[in-house]
Structure formats: structure tokens, C-alpha cells
Amino acid sequence: MELPPDVLQFLARQSLSICPRVREQAHGRHPTTSRARGRDFAEFRPYAVGDEPREIDWRATARLERVMIRQTEGERRLNLSVALDAGGAMNYGDGPAQRWSYARALTLALGRLAHAQADALGVLAGIDGAALPLALPPAPRHAAPARLQDTLERVSPAGSCPWDELFAILPRPERRRGGLVVITDLLDPGADARASPTHAAEELLLRLAEYAALGPHVVVVQLLHPDELEFPWRSADQLHFECLRGRHLPVETHAAAARDEYLAALREHLDAVDAAASRVHIPLLRARTDAPMVETLARLLEALATGHAAPDARATVQEVTA
Amino acid sequence: MSFLTPALLLGLLGLSLPIAAHLFGRRRPRRVAFAAVRFVRPRPPARARQRTLHDVPLFAVRLALLGLALLAFAQPYLIHEETIEVLGQPHDAVVLVDVSASMNLQVDGRSLFERAMERVPEIAASMPPSSRVAFATTSPSGPSAGLAETSAAQFVDALRRRYGTDALVDGASMTDALPRAAELLSADADSGQRPRVIYAISDETASGGGALPPMVGADVAVVRMPALEIQDSPEHVGILRVESRPTPELGPRVMEVSAVVRRSGGGDGERQVKLSLEASDGTRARAQVGLPRNEEVVARFSMERPSSGATALSISLDIDDDPLPHDDRRFAWLRSGGALTITVVNGAPSEERQFDEVYFLETALASMDDELPTRVTTMSPDQLADLDPATGLGLLEGTDVLILANVPAPSPRTSNLLAAFVQRGRGLWILAGDRMDPRAYNAQLRPLLPLELRGSQEVGVLPGQTQRRLERLAPPDLGHPIFQASEGSTPISGFPSAETSTIMLVEPDPGGDAEVALALERGAPALVTREVDDGRVALLTTTVDLDWGTLPLDPAFVPLVERTLRWLGARGLARARASSLNAGGALRWAAPDGEPAFVTRPGGDRLPVTHEAGVAEVRDGDVPGQYTWQDPDSGTLDGVAVNVSEQESLTTPATRRAPPDGLPDDLPDDPSAGAPQTERAARVFERKEPIARILALMALLLLAAESVLRVAVRARR
């Protein structure tokens, strides 16, 4: 899937930046410094497993009798990760408004931006109970977007996304400064089929907040199809709803009669999710899959750069009609 | 509306099944794969049951179609009441049924003949007790029964066996059939004591009931019983006749073949109709004509006539929905042409050939094959007198020139036949002789004779002498068309050795329309001519044997015969015989000896041909088409064309009368009562009109309406 021309034109004018991480400490907020390879000395710190051996400062090690790492105030290289919910629910919809198509396009757009800035982009996906690293930096500069596109084309969402496994393969936050974009529907992310979907979403946000507390800037993109927000079945049809994740039994209902209940329950769920995201300081960007890609992308870049997600009035539940 | 099988209406209860199935059946729910299924609350199963009608238009159409089908199975019909009025007292009657081709006219899906057959038992049942009824048809070969010999039902059965329901091709007219019907009444000796009536069931055309006389003879009333009272007959297009004529301006063998087409009834505007000319090797040409209402239009084709033999052809209309299809195709023959067909009536035959009246004439005819090929048929005056006026003209149809050689005066019936023969463009040559009765000729053939006859007289008998003197013929009038110089004819400057002793004197010509082509030296006319309508008549006042002179011995005799025949048969030579015979019963046509023993009629049947006095006859000629045979010598195909009579194509009612038709005011008197009576009896009959076609039409309209509605709804969505 190629990105549309208007998206490519938009990306040509944009840059990918992540706001400085604000840690909440006892005495107030202030920016943290990031350490990167450069020429200006910043500080010494003890060696940790995984550090580059060449970064060991042998003089300081000899003086302090402890293996020390020399950190410099260098040119920062952004490490951005995208965690994709590739569960069966992402298959909902047709054409460009299909949730997975939309998520894939968003990921490709981020990849293009990162590649253009020589930043590293990692893509992880949770598919049918397994977490897979789809793309890991670094990649050949000229081939990275194409390879990412090929990889995403081969992914076929199914089952449910294993968030535990996905968290396990997330980059270590303490090592590098970076960001994490989570793309999901956030409708029923729990592993327990009997658990409340709202509770499961709140749990997920809390875990993301814990991850963010370690350094990365986390933005959650909640993609919702218009059908989910509007429930367009209003006739006297009898509907037989089947769960796309395959975790729940089918539900048979009368479309017109069930609509109001559905919309009310969804509104309640989304309100609870909004409240939880606000509580844990995770920017939650909710977007409709029929919204222009450029618009959603602009909101995402803004959320990454500022740490605040602008709400979209259209991405709300249809008013319940009496 | 009533039903022939009302029990089948119980099937309408079956309509409740789809309704119940629709209302109480559980519809299969629509499957939706959904992500937010956790927020959908299941509804009680009872809600899944269909309690409202879904897709009401389609449901209604299906119900209506099922209902219409059940109604059709129950054979619904409408009842029309019709009043039949008959004579109110016991009487003898003949129910005469028109079986001519025009009765095939389809009105509202049924032919007039079917309706006529329904009327037969109704009329019989309406007659007062003690009445007696006979049955007959307009066809001489059709079923008939005398007074009280059979029942109406049996007669109708006989009609069905003989004709089916729509296979009539007979061209017999009602008027011709009335005398035969009256004979059925007079066959019974007691019949004269009771009123006698002919109930004539027919259409209202000129050949049917449109021109019926009120009485036959003095005491048989004719009551017209229309097979169907219709204000306007349905639109019908038919080919009335096929004609041909040479078109030398287009080529030496090019003929113009034309079809006279007529549209009867229908709207005022023109209707475009396509025609095609077909020969044995396929379609030769197509044409299109615009037909105004009740007018004849000619469609013309060009076609090359065969260099030898004959070609069968037909012209047909390209229409499918004609209510009278029998005349949508007409057949004809196109012959190589040139041969003049001559019928000679020999008034003074002789066993010794040289003394025969027409010996020299036939010899002359045989000797001029190069100049004027002829086909000669000979008959006796008795055979001529026996010709039926109805069919005799058909026998003479193929004759171009009829020669009356020393024939006694024809009967009035034969005179009418000859008059009709001449009016159709044929030639009549009257040759004088001692057997002619001048007075009778003047009385019977005055409309045709060039000049009235005075009587025979010896010429040149001097006073006081008994020896006859022969008188020469004067040089011919070269201004007369017979003797005008023309290509292909031998010029005649005079008759050097022709002398005559006796001639038939003629009266002066007061009208001036006769022309003297040849005269004696002293001025007495020898050959007088006259044109009558499209035909031509010539009168030779001397004989063509040696009784009255030596004309046959003159060298100019053969050229005289050739030129006279060429003038008399000019139209026949040009016509190339596109004529046809009328279908129905026996077919008769003039045919020289030696012509076919069998003919193959349409469909492949081989029928035997009987020959008598130069007339060929085939029975069972009731199928229109080409009746063909193969010439045993040359192997070429020849034949006669048989068509439905032209009169049967004229379906427009001849007259209009206010219904109901019934008894005339001048009913016959009851001889036993001795006083005029006009008592009538009326009886009401219920006539059943099936309406299955209407139901089928309604079903189609329903389907169309539902389709249009569905398309409109989808477009709106």
C-alpha cells in the first residue's frame, strides 16, 4: 500500500520531534538531559550491561577503580517505536477506512519521517497471541521505508493482541531517549475474556504510564471505525454479531432496539478511557478511520512534539436518539 | 364473473401459507463481524420473529401472481346475455352457416366461426315447439342435413370434424348458398304449409351477411344472424391480389409484380407494412408501404420472368398479429410468356375433319407458332352452357381469347358469364355461321356485340338469277389496330383470293363505338370490333370454313387470324398469367390434353387430376398455395396458384344496422292462417367469454409495475 500523494506532500513539510520528557518529581518539573554520543563531555556513570565497550572511559575507570562510562552532550538520535495492535479487531472495515489499513498508513508515514531524519524506527506488533518485532533499526538508509512497507503488507491481523508479550520486547527505556506510539482500538484489550473492557483499557494505559515513567514519550492512538461510533443498523433486521477477536460468543440482537444501549455503553467506555489517560498523563489521540490521513497525522505529530493530543469532535459517540 | 371449475378456488386458501410463513417464520439474521461486540447487548429471542411484512411490494406481487394463477386454473369467464329473435309460431327453418374464409377473423381471441357454431344450437333451441330445422353451410361440399334429420349438436360436431375451428378457406358466398338452403325447405312436401325461414349466421361483409336479400323467392324469409355484433371489426391487413405486367422499358423480360394491399379497420393514420417477394430460390425483394384505413395500396416489385417454363412466387406480409392470417400471403406463377391461351367453342363439329367448323382455324393456329404461340382448348356449346356461373369464370380464368365458332345463342346464364369474362380484360371472337340465331344473340349478348345482327344473307344474287355470285373482300382498313403495321406481325395488304357467298348482316351502328376493320367490296362489314370495358370483342360476319366463302383458303387468312387474336388477347399476352384460383372445394382450370395426371399440393400430398373437355379438375383444393406438377417431357415445374378469394379479405362490414338483428318486418305469411303475421319469439342466452387472457395480462402488468417500483425505490435510495 502506497501512501496517498497528499500524505507524501504533507510529510515533505514535516519533521519528527519528541517533546523533552517531563518527569514528575517532588520539587517540581524540569527537563531531563539525554545522553548521546557526541563531543562535549556530560558526566561519568557506571557501566551497565549493554553499553558499548568503546564508551568506557578508561582514565576514569582507573581513577575510580570502577568501570565508568563517559557520556557526552552529543547530537541526539531519536529512537521511536510503534506498537501495533494487530488483533482481529483491526480488520474491521473496508477499503481505506479499514482500521488495519489506517494503522498501517500511519506507521508508514512515521517511518518515512524518521528515515528522512536519520532517526531509528522500530515497529512491534501483537498478532494472535504473539509479539513480533517487525522492523528494527538501523536499516539501510535508502531501503528502510520500502522494507517496512513490505513487512507491514505481510501482516494479517488475527486473534487478540498480547500486550504482556508486547511490553516485553519494548526497547529498554533507560538506555535511550525516545518515543512510543501505540496504535490500537482500545475497545477490549484485556487478555481475560470475562474482564470488563473498560477495566482492561485502564490497565493498559496504566502500564504504558509505567513505561513512560522510564523515559520514553508515549502517545496512544485509538482508531475507531465510523460504524463503531454510529451503529448504523437501524432497520428491523435481526443481527448476528460475531467477535472479530474470536474471544467472545456471538451476540444476536435486534438492530434497532439494541442501538441505543450500544451507543450508551460505548460512550461510557470511552469516557472512562479518556479519564484514565488523563490520570496517567498519556496523550490519547482518538481518530475515526474515515478521517483524512493528513489530519490524523498532523494531530499525532503534534502530540509527539507537545505531549498533548488535540481532541477530535467527530471521534465521539453518536448522540443517542430517543 | 363465474368459473367453470369453482372447486379449484379452494386453492386460494393456499395464499395463507406464504403470509403465515412470512409473519411467523424466523428470518435468518444478518451476520456482522464486529469489533465492539462487547458493548452489544443481546435481545430476547422472541424479538427475532418476523412480525411485520418485509418487502411489501414484492410480497404483494407474489401473492397476486399466485392468486391469478389459481383463478386461471378455475377457468373464469364473463357472462354476456344475448337475445335471439325467431319466428314466434311453428315453422320450418334452415340454419345456414357461413364457412367462408372471412369467418376466420379473430375477435377477442376467438374466430367468428367459433362463435357461429355456438349460435347454431341457440337458434334451434329458440324455435317454437313443432318447428323443424335443417342445417347447411355456404360450401356445397360442407355438411348439411334436411328438415328434422339431425340435431343442432350433431351438426356442430360435423362442422368441427370438417373444418376444425379456424381452417376455413372456402370462398363460397352467402348469396350463392341461399338457393341451396331454400331447396332443403322445398324438399319436404309438407313444408309449403308452414312459414319458412333461413337463419343465416355469418359475418357482415359483402360476401357474407352484408348483402343478404330479405327473401328467397316469394315465401322464404332470410333472417341475418351475425356471428358477433361488433361495431368496428379489428384492424386487418391482407393482400387482395397479385398482378403482373411487362415493363419493356426496364428490360425485355422484366416484369412488374404488384400486390394490392388493403388495411381494413384500425386507426386513421397510416400503418407501415413490410412485404417480401419470394420465389423458389428464396426472397427476391422487399418493400414497405403505408396503408391508410380502408384503402388499397399497390406494392410493386420488379422481377425477370423465366426464359422458359414457369416460376412459382409468393408475396407475403411481414406481420405477426393479423387477426385474419389467411390472406397475408398470396401465390402466383410467372411464366415465360408469349403463349396465348385460346378456348374455341365449336358450334358445328364434324367427324370428318375437313368439314369441321374450326378445321381451318385450328390449322391456322398450329401454323403460326413462330409468330404467336398459342395453347388451344376446344369445347362444345353444351359444355359452355353447363358452366356454373359461380365457378365458370374460374375455369375461363386462364383463357385469354374465347372463340365462338358458329355457336347458337348462349343462354342468359352463359351470357352473364361471357360478359364478366370480357369485362375482366379478355377477348371474345364471334365467328358467324348458319347455326347462329341472330335474334337470340341480340337479346343475350347485346352488351357485347359490336353491332346487332340482322341475319344471314347471300350476297350478289342478281334479280332473276339463282346462281350465287361471290363477293371479294376489300383491302383492310390499315388504320385499324388489327391491321396496323407492327413488329413481329405479317403485314396484310389484301385478300386476293377470298370470296364469300353469304354473310351475316349487321345493323347500322347508332352508338358509333364499333369499328369496321374489314369489309366486302360493296361495303358490308366483314370484321367488326368493339372494346367493352377492359375487354375486346370481334365479330366476323363470314365463316372460317368453306360453307360461306373461301376466306380460309386465302394466303392472308393466317395473318388475319394471328393479328385478330393478337389484338383480342393483348392483355393476356401482357399479363403473363399471374392469375390464381380460389381455394375451397374443387379446383378447375383450363388445361390442354396431356397436362398433369397428379398435382402436388402444399404439404406434399399428391392429388389426382381429372380431365374433361380441356378442363382439369382437382378435388380437395381447400389449402391455399402452389399446386404443382412436373412436365413429363421437359421436366420443368408448372402449376396453378390457389389463393383465398379476394372477397374474403374485405372484412369491413358492408352495412350497418342497429342491433339486434332479427326478423324482417315483411315476414312470410302463414299459408294456413291466411293472414299476415309478425309474431316473434325472443329468447335470452348466456354467452360465456373466457377471461384467462385478461388474467395473464394482469399478471404481466403486475410484474412490470413491481419492477418499475423497485427500480424507482433503489434510485431514490
XYZ file of C-alpha atoms in Angstrom, chain A residues 92 99 188 193 195 228 233 238-242 244-245 248 252-254 261-262 269, chain B residues 26-43 47-48 54:
42
model
C -12.891 -4.186 10.765
C -8.722 0.004 10.746
C -11.290 -4.649 24.526
C -12.407 -12.567 28.096
C -12.983 -8.960 32.347
C -18.463 1.657 15.964
C -28.019 -0.635 11.694
C -32.036 -9.219 13.208
C -28.254 -9.067 13.523
C -25.852 -11.788 14.423
C -22.673 -10.119 15.750
C -19.521 -12.177 15.713
C -13.544 -10.326 15.324
C -11.073 -11.338 18.007
C -16.475 -13.953 22.697
C -27.824 -11.973 18.319
C -29.925 -8.916 18.702
C -32.494 -6.706 17.114
C -27.890 0.541 24.537
C -24.793 0.015 22.474
C -16.327 3.130 27.956
C -37.976 -16.850 11.694
C -35.872 -14.879 9.314
C -32.234 -15.639 9.164
C -30.361 -12.889 10.987
C -27.785 -10.893 9.150
C -24.230 -11.776 10.137
C -21.902 -8.944 11.098
C -18.291 -9.421 12.179
C -17.796 -6.649 14.702
C -15.024 -5.390 16.947
C -17.092 -3.704 19.639
C -19.183 -6.765 20.259
C -18.641 -6.408 23.995
C -20.901 -3.362 24.015
C -23.781 -5.023 22.174
C -26.469 -6.381 24.418
C -28.278 -9.499 23.218
C -32.047 -9.205 22.822
C -37.721 -10.385 19.113
C -36.154 -12.305 16.296
C -40.874 -7.308 4.845
